[in-house]
Coordinates of C-alpha atoms in Angstrom, one line a residue:
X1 CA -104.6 104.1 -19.9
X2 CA -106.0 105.7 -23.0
X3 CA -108.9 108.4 -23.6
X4 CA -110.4 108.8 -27.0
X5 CA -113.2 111.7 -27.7
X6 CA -115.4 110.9 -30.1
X7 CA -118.4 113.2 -31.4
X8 CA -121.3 111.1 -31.7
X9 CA -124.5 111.8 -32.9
X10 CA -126.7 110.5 -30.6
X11 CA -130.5 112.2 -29.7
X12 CA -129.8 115.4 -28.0
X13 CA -133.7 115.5 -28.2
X14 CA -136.6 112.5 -28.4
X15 CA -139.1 114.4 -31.2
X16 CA -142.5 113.6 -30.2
X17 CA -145.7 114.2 -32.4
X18 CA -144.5 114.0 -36.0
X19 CA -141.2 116.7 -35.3
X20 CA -138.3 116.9 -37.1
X21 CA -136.0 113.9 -36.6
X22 CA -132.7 114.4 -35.1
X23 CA -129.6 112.9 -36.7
X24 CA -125.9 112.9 -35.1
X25 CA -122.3 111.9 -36.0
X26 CA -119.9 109.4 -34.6
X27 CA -116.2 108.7 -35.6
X28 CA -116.0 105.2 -36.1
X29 CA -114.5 103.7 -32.9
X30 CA -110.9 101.8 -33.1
X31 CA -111.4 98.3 -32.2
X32 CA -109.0 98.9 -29.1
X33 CA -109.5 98.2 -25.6
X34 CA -109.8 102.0 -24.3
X35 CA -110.6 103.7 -20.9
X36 CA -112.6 106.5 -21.4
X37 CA -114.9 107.0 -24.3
X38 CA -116.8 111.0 -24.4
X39 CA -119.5 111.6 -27.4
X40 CA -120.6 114.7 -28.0
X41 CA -124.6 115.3 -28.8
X42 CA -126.3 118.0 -30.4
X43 CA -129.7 118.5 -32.2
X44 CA -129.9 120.5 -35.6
X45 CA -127.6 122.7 -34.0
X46 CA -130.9 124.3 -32.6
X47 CA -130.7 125.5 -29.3
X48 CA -134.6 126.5 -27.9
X49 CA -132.9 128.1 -24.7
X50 CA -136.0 126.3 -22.6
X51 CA -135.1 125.2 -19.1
X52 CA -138.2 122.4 -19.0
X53 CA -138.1 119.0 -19.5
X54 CA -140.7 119.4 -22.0
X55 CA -139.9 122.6 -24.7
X56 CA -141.4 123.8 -28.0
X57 CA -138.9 122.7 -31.0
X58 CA -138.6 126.4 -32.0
X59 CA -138.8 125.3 -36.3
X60 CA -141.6 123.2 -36.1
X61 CA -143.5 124.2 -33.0
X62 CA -143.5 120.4 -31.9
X63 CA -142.5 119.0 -28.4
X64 CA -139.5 117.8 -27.5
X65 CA -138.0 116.2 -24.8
X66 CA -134.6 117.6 -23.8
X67 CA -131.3 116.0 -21.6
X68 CA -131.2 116.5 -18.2
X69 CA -128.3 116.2 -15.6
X70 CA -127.6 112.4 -15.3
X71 CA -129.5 110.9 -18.4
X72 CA -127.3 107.6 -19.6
X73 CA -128.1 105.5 -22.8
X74 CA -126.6 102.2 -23.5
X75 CA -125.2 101.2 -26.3
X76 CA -124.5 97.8 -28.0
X77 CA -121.6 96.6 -30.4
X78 CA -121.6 94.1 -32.9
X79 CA -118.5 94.2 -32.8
X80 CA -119.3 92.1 -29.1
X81 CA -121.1 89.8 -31.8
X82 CA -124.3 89.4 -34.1
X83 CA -126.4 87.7 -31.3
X84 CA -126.8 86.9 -27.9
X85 CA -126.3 88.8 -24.7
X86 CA -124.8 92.2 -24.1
X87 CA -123.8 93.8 -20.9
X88 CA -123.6 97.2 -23.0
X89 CA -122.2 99.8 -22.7
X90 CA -123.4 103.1 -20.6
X91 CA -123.0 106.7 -21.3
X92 CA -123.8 109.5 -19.0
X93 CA -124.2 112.8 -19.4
X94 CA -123.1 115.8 -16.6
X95 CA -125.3 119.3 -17.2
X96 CA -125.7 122.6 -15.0
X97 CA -128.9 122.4 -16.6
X98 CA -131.3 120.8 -19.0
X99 CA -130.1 121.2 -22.7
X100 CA -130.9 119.9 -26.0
X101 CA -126.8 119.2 -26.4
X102 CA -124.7 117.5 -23.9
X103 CA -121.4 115.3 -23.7
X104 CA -121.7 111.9 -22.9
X105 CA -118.8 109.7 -21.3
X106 CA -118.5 106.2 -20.9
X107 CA -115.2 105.3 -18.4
X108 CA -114.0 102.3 -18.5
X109 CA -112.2 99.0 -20.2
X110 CA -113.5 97.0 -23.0
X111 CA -115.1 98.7 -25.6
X112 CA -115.2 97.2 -29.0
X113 CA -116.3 98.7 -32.4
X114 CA -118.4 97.0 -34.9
X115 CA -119.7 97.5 -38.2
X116 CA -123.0 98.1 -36.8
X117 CA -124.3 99.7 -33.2
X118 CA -128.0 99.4 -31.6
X119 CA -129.1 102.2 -28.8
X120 CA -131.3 102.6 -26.4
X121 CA -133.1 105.3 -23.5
X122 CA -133.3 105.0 -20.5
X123 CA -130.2 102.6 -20.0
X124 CA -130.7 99.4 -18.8
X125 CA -127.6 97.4 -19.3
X126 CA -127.7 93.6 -20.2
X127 CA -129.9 92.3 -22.6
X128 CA -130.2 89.9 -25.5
X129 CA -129.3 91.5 -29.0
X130 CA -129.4 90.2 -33.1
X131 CA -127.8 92.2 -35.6
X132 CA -128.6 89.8 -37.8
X133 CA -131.9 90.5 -39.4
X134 CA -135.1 88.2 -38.3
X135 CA -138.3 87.8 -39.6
X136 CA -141.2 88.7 -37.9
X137 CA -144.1 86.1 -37.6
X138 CA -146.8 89.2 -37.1
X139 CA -145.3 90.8 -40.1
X140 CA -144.2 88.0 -42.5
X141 CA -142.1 89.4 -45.0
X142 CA -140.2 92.3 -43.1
X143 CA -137.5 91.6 -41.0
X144 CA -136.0 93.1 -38.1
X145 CA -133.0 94.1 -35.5
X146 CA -134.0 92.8 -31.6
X147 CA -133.2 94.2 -28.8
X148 CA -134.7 91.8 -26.0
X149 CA -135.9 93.3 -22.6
X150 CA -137.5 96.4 -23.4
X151 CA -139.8 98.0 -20.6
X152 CA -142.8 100.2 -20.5
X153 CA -143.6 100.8 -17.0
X154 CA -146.8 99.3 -15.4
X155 CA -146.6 102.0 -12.7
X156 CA -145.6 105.3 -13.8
X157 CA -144.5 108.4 -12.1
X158 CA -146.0 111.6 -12.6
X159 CA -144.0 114.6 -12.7
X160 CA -145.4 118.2 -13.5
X161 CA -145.5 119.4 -16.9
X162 CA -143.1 116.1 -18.3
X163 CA -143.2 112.4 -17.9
X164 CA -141.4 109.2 -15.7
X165 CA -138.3 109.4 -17.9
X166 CA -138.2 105.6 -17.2
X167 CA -141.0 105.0 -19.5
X168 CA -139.4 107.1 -22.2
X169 CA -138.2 104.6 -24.6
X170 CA -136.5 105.8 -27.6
X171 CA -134.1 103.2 -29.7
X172 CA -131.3 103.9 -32.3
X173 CA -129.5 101.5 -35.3
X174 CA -126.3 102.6 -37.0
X175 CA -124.5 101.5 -40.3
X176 CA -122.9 104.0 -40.7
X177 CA -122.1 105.9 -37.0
X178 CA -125.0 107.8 -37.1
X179 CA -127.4 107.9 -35.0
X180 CA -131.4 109.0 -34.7
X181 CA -133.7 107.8 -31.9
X182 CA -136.9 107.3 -32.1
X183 CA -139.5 107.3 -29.7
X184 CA -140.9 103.5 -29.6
X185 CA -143.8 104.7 -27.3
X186 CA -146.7 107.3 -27.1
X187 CA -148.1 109.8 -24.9
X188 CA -151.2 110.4 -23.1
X189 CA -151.8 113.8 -21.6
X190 CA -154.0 115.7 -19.4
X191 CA -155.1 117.9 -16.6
X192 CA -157.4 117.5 -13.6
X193 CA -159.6 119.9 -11.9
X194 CA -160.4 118.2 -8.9
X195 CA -157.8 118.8 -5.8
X196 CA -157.9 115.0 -4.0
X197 CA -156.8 112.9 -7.1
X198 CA -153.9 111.1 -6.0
X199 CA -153.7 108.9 -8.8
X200 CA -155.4 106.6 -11.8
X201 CA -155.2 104.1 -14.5
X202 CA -155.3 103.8 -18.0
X203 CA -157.4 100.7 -19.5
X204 CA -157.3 99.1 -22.9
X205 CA -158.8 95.8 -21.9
X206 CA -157.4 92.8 -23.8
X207 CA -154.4 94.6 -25.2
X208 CA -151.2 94.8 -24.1
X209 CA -149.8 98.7 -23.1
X210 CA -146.9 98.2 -20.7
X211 CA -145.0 95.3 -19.5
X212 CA -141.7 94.3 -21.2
X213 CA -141.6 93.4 -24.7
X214 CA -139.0 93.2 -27.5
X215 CA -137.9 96.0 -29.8
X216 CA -138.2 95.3 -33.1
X217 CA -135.9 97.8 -35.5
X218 CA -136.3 98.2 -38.9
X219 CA -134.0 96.9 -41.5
X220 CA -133.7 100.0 -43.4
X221 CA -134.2 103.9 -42.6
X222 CA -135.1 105.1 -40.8
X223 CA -135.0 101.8 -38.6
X224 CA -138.2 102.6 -36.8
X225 CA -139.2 100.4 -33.7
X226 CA -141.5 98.4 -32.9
X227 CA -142.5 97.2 -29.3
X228 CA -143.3 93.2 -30.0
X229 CA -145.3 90.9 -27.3
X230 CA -142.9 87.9 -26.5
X231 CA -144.7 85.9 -23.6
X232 CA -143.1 88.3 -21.2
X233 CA -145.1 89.5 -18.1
X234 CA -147.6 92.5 -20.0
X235 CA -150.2 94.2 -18.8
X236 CA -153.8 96.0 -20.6
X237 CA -153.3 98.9 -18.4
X238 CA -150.8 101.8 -16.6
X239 CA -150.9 102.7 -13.3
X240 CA -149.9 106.0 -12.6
X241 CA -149.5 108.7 -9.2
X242 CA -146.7 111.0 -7.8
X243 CA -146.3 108.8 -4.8
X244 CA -149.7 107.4 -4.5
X245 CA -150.6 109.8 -1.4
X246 CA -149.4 113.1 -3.5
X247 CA -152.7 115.1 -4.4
X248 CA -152.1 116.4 -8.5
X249 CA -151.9 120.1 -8.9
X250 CA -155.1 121.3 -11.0
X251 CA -153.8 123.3 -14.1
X252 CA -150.7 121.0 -15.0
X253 CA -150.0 118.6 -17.8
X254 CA -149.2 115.3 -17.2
X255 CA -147.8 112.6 -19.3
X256 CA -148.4 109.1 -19.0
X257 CA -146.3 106.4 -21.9
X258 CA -148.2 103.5 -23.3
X259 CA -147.3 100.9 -25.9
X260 CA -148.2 101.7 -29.3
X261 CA -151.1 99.0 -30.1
X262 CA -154.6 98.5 -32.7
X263 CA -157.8 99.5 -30.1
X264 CA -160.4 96.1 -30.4
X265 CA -161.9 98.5 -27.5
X266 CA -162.3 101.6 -25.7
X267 CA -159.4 103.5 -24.1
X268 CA -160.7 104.4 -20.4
X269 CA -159.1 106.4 -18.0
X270 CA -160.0 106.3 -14.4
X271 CA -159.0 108.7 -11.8
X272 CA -158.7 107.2 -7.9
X273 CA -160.6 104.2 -9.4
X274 CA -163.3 106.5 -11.0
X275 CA -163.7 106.0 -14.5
X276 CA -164.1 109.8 -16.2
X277 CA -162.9 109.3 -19.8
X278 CA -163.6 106.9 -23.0
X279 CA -162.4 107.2 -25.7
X280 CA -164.3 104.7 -28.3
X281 CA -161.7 102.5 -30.4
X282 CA -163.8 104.1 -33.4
X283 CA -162.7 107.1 -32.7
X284 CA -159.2 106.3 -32.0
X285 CA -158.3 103.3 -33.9
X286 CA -154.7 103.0 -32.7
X287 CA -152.2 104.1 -30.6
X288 CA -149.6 105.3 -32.7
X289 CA -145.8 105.9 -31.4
X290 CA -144.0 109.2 -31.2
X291 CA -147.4 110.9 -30.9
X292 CA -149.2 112.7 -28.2
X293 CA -152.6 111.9 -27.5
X294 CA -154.5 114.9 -25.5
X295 CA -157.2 113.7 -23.3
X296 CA -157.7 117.4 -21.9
X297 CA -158.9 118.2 -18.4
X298 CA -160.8 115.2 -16.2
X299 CA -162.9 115.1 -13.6
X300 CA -164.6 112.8 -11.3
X301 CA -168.3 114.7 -11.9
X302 CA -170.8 111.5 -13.2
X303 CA -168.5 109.0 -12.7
X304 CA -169.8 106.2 -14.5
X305 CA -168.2 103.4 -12.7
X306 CA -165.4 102.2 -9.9
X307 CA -161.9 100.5 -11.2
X308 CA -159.9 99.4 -8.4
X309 CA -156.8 97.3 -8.4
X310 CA -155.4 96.1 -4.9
X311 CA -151.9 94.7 -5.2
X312 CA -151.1 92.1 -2.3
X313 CA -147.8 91.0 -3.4
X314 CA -145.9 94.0 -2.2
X315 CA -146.1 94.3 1.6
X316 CA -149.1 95.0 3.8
X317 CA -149.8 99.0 4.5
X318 CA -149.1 100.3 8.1
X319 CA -152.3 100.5 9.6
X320 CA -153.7 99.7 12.6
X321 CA -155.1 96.7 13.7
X322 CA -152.2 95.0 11.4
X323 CA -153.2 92.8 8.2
X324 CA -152.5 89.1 9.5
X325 CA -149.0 87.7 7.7
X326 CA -148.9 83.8 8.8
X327 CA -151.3 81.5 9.4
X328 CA -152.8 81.4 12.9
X329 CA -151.7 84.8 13.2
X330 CA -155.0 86.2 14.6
X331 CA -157.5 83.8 16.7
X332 CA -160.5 84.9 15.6
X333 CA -160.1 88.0 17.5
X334 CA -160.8 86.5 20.7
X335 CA -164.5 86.9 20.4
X336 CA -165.7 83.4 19.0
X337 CA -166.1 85.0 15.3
X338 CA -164.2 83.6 12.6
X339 CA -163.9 86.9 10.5
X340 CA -162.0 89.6 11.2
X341 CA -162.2 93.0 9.0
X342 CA -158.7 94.9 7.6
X343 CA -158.1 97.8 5.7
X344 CA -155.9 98.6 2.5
X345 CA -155.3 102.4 1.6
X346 CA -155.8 103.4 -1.8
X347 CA -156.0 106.8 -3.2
X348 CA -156.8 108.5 -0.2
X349 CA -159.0 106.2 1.1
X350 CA -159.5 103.3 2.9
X351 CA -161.3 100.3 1.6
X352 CA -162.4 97.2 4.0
X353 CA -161.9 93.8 3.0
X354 CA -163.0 90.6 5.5
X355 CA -160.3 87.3 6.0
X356 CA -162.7 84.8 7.3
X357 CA -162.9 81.3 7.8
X358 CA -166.2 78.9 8.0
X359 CA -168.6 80.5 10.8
X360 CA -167.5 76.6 13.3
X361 CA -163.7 76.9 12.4
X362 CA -161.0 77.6 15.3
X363 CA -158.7 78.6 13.3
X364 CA -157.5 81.7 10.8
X365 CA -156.3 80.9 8.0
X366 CA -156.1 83.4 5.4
X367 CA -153.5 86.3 5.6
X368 CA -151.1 88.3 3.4
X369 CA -147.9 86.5 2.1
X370 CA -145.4 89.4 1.5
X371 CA -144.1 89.0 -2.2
X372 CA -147.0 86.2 -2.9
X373 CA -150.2 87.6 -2.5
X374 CA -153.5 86.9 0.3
X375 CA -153.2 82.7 1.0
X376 CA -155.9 80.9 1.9
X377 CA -154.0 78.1 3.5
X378 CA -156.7 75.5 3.9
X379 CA -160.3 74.9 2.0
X380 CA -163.8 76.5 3.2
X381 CA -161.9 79.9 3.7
X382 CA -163.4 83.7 2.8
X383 CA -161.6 87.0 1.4
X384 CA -164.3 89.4 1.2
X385 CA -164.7 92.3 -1.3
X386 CA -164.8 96.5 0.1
X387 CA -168.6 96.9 -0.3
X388 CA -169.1 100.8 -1.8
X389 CA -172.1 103.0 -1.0
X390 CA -174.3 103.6 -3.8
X391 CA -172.3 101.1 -6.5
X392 CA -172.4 97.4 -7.0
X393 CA -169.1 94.4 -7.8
X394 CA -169.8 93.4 -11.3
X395 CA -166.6 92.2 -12.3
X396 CA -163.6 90.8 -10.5
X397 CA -160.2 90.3 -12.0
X398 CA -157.8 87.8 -9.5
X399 CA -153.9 87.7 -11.1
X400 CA -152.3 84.5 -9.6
X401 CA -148.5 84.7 -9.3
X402 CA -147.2 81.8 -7.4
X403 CA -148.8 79.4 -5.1
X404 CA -150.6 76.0 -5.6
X405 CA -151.8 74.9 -9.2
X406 CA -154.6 72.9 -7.9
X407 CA -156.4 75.7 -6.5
X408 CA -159.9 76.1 -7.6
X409 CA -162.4 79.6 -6.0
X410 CA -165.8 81.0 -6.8
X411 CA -167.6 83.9 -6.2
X412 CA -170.6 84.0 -3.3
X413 CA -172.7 86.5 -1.2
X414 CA -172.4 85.0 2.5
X415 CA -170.4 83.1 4.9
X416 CA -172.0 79.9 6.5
X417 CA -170.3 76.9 8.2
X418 CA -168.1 73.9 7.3
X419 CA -171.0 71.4 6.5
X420 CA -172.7 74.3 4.8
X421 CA -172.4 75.2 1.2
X422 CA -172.0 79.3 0.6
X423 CA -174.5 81.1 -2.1
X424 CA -172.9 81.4 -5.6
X425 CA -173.0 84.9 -7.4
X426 CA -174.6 84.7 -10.4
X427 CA -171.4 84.6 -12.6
X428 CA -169.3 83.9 -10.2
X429 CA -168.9 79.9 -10.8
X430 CA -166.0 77.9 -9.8
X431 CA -162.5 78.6 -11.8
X432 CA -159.1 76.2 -11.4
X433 CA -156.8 79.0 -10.7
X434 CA -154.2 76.3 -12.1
X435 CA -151.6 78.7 -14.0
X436 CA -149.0 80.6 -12.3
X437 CA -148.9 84.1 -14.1
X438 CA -152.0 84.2 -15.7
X439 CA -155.4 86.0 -14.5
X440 CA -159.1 84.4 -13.6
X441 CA -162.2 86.9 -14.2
X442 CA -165.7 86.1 -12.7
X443 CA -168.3 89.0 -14.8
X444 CA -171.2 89.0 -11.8
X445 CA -174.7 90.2 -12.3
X446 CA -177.3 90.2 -10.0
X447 CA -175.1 91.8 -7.3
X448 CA -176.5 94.9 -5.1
X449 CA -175.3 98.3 -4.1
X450 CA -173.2 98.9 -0.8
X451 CA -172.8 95.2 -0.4
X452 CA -170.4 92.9 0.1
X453 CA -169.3 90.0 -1.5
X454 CA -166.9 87.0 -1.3
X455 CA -164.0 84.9 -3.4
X456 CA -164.7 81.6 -1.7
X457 CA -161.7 78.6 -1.7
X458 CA -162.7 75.7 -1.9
X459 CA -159.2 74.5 -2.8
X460 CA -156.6 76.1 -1.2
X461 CA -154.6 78.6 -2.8
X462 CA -152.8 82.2 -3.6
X463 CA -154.3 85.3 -5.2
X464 CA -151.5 88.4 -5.4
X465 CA -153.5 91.2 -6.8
X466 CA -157.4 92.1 -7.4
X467 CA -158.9 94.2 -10.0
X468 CA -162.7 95.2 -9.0
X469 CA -165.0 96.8 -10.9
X470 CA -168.0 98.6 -9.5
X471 CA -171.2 100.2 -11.1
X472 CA -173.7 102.3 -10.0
X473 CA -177.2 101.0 -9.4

C-alpha cells in the first residue's frame, strides 16, 4: 500500500466581494494506483488569526470565508477521461480549529492523474464532466469546461454571522496543477430587528436563483464559472430559516447564496411571508457572483403584502386533529358536513386550510399524499385557501409534481353541491394542470379581505406545494 503527499494549491479561502484571488500548488500526480493521497492548502501565506467562519482578509479588508474541521472538495481527473461520468475523488480536511490553511487527504484506491483537473465545494461526488471545451448556445462564440449537477440550495440554513456552507459553491480548473476557486454564487446579507422571525424568502419572479444547474468554466484564466440553466428542477426563489421554529437573533448578519442572474424584475425579500424589502431591477441590474449584496436591517413595520409557500409533498405537521392521508380517511367528521378544517404551521403560526367535498357527497376525498402533494381523488372536490385578517388572495402559484396529467382546477369563492356549479374568481379560470414538474398561476382580482377562497377540481388530480400571495385592502 503506498502513500504519496502532495502539496496542492487548492482555496485555503473562497474570496468574496472583488478580494484577492487565491492561487495554490500541486505536484503533478503519478498516474499510479495509490492509497492515500494528503494536499496541503494555504492562502498567500496570509494567516488573519480569526476564529470565524467569516474574517476580514487582513491586505485588502475583504471577506473571506475560511476552512473549517471536516470541509471536503471533490476533485475530477481527466486522466478518468475527457467526458462522461465521474465518481470523483474526495478530500477532507481535519482542524482544531477554523484556518485559512489546512491539509487535505483523500484515502483510498484508484486515483489517476491527467493532464488537466476540475474542482469543486462542497463535495458531492458523482457527476457528469467535459474537459473537452463546448460551446455555449447563450454565449455563441466562447466555449466552456462542464461540470453537470451543480446545486444552489432552495432551502438554506441560516447560521449566525456565516452562511449554509452547502450553498457555497466555489469551482476550480487546472492545466497546470494549480489551482484557484472561485465563488460561482453571490451573497445576500442582512439583519432583523424584530424578535419572532423564524424565517423568509427571497423572490426574483421569473428568474432562476437556486435549483441545480451546470457549471460552465472558462476556457482560459482565470476559468471563471458560470451557473447555466439546463432543464433541471430550478426555482425564482430561496427559502431560508435556522430550523424553521428557530426565532433569528436581532443584531447578527446573515447570509443567504443565490445564483448569479440579469434582474427583468424586482428582488423582494419577505420575512415569515411578509414582504419588507425591494430592491427595483433598476437599481440593481444583476446579480453578480463572488459579490456581497447588503440588504441591511429588515423589518416587518408596513408590510406591504403576504408571500406564503406551503409545501405538501414532505409529510404532514404533527398537529392535532391529524391532516387526513388516504382517501376515506375522515367521514365527514361524523356531523353530516362534508368539509372539515386542518392546520399547517408556518413561521410560528398556524394557517387553516378546508378539504371539502360537494355539500350532498358521503364521502372525503381530498387528503395529503406524503411525497406527492394534497389529492383530490375524485371530481367536484374543494382545498380551501387560509383566509388572513385585514389582507386579500390575489395570486396563487400551484407546482404539480406527479399525479394525473388530465387534471384540470379553477379558482372559486363557495362550496355548493354536486348538481351545482361553484362561483368562479375573477381570474381564477379553469387550467389543465397537464405537466408533471411545471407550475399553474391564477392572478385573482376582485377577492376580499379575511376571506376565504377555493382551488376547485373538476378533474381529479395532485397539487404538492402552494405559493399565496396576499395584499392589504
Amino acid at each position: 500500500m503506498k502513500t504519496s503527499r502532495l502539496f496542492f494549491i487548492a482555496p485555503a479561502a473562497f474570496v468574496l466581494a472583488a478580494c484577492a484571488e487565491i492561487d495554490v500548488n500541486v505536484d503533478v500526480i503519478p498516474a499510479e494506483t495509490i492509497s492515500t493521497v494528503t494536499f496541503s492548502a494555504v492562502m498567500d501565506n496570509n494567516n488573519p488569526g480569526s476564529k470565524a467562519v467569516i474574517g476580514t482578509n487582513p491586505e485588502t479588508s475583504k471577506p473571506l470565508t475560511f476552512w473549517e474541521n471536516g470541509d471536503e472538495i471533490t476533485v475530477y481527473s481527466q486522466g478518468t477521461g475527457d467526458s462522461g461520468n465521474q465518481s470523483g475523488y474526495t478530500f477532507s480536511t481535519t482542524l482544531g480549529a477554523n484556518a485559512s490553511s489546512a491539509d487535505f487527504t483523500y484515502t483510498g484506491d484508484g486515483w489517476v492523474a491527467g493532464s488537466a483537473y476540475m474542482a469543486i465545494y462542497p463535495a458531492t461526488g458523482s457527476r457528469s464532466v467535459n474537459f473537452t471545451p463546448q460551446e455555449t448556445v447563450a454565449s455563441s462564440g466562447e466555449y466552456f469546461y462542464r461540470m453537470a449537477a451543480v446545486d444552489v440550495p432552495h432551502f438554506q440554513t441560516l447560521v449566525a454571522n456565516s452562511f449554509d456552507r452547502n450553498a457555497m459553491v466555489a469551482t476550480a480548473y487546472s492545466t497546470d496543477n494549480t489551482f484557484a476557486f472561485k465563488s460561482a454564487v453571490a451573497l445576500l446579507k442582512f439583519r432583523v430587528s424584530d424578535a419572532d422571525v423564524k424565517g423568509g424568502t427571497v423572490v426574483v419572479a421569473n428568474k432562476k436563483i437556486s435549483g441545480r444547474f451546470r457549471a460552465d468554466l472558462s476556457t482560459t484564466s482565470p476559468y471563471e464559472p458560470i451557473l447555466t440553466d439546463y432543464d433541471q428542477t430550478t426555482y425564482d426563489n430561496v427559502e431560508f430559516s435556522i430550523d424553521g421554529s428557530t426565532s433569528l437573533s436581532t443584531g447578527t448578519d446573515y447570509y443567504v447564496a443565490v445564483r448569479p442572474t440579469e434582474l427583468d424584475t424586482d428582488l423582494k425579500v419577505y420575512l415569515n411571508g411578509y414582504l419588507v424589502k425591494t430592491v427595483a431591477k433598476a437599481q440593481l441590474g444583476s446579480i453578480v457572483r463572488n459579490k456581497i449584496y447588503n440588504l441591511g436591517t429588515l423589518s416587518k413595520a408596513g408590510a406591504a403584502e403576504i408571500l406564503l409557500n406551503f409545501d405538501f409533498a414532505g409529510t404532514p405537521p404533527t398537529v392535532d386533529p391529524a391532516w387526513p392521508t388516504a382517501a376515506k380517511d375522515y367521514n365527514n367528521n361524523g356531523n353530516g358536513t362534508s368539509s372539515i378544517e386542518r392546520v399547517y404551521p408556518l413561521y410560528g403560526t398556524n394557517y387553516s386550510f378546508v378539504l371539502a367535498d360537494p355539500a350532498d357527497a358521503q364521502n372525503s376525498q381530498v387528503y395529503w399524499l406524503s411525497g406527492s402533494g394534497i389529492v383530490f381523488n375524485a371530481a367536484k372536490r374543494y382545498f380551501g385557501f387560509p383566509a388572513i385578517s385585514g389582507y386579500k388572495l390575489t395570486k396563487v402559484v400551484c407546482y404539480k409534481k406527479s399525479g394525473s396529467t388530465d387534471a384540470k382546477f379553477k379558482m372559486v369563492s363557495n362550496i355548493v353541491n354536486s348538481s351545482s356549479t361553484p362561483t368562479l374568481v375573477t381570474g381564477g379560470d379553469e387550467q389543465a394542470f397537464n405537466t408533471n414538474g411545471a407550475y399553474y398561476t391564477f392572478d385573482l382580482s376582485g377577492t376580499e379581505v379575511n376571506t376565504r377562497y377555493y382551488l376547485y377540481c373538476s378533474v381529479k388530480g395532485t397539487v404538492a406545494t402552494f405559493t399565496l400571495t396576499y395584499e392589504p385592502d
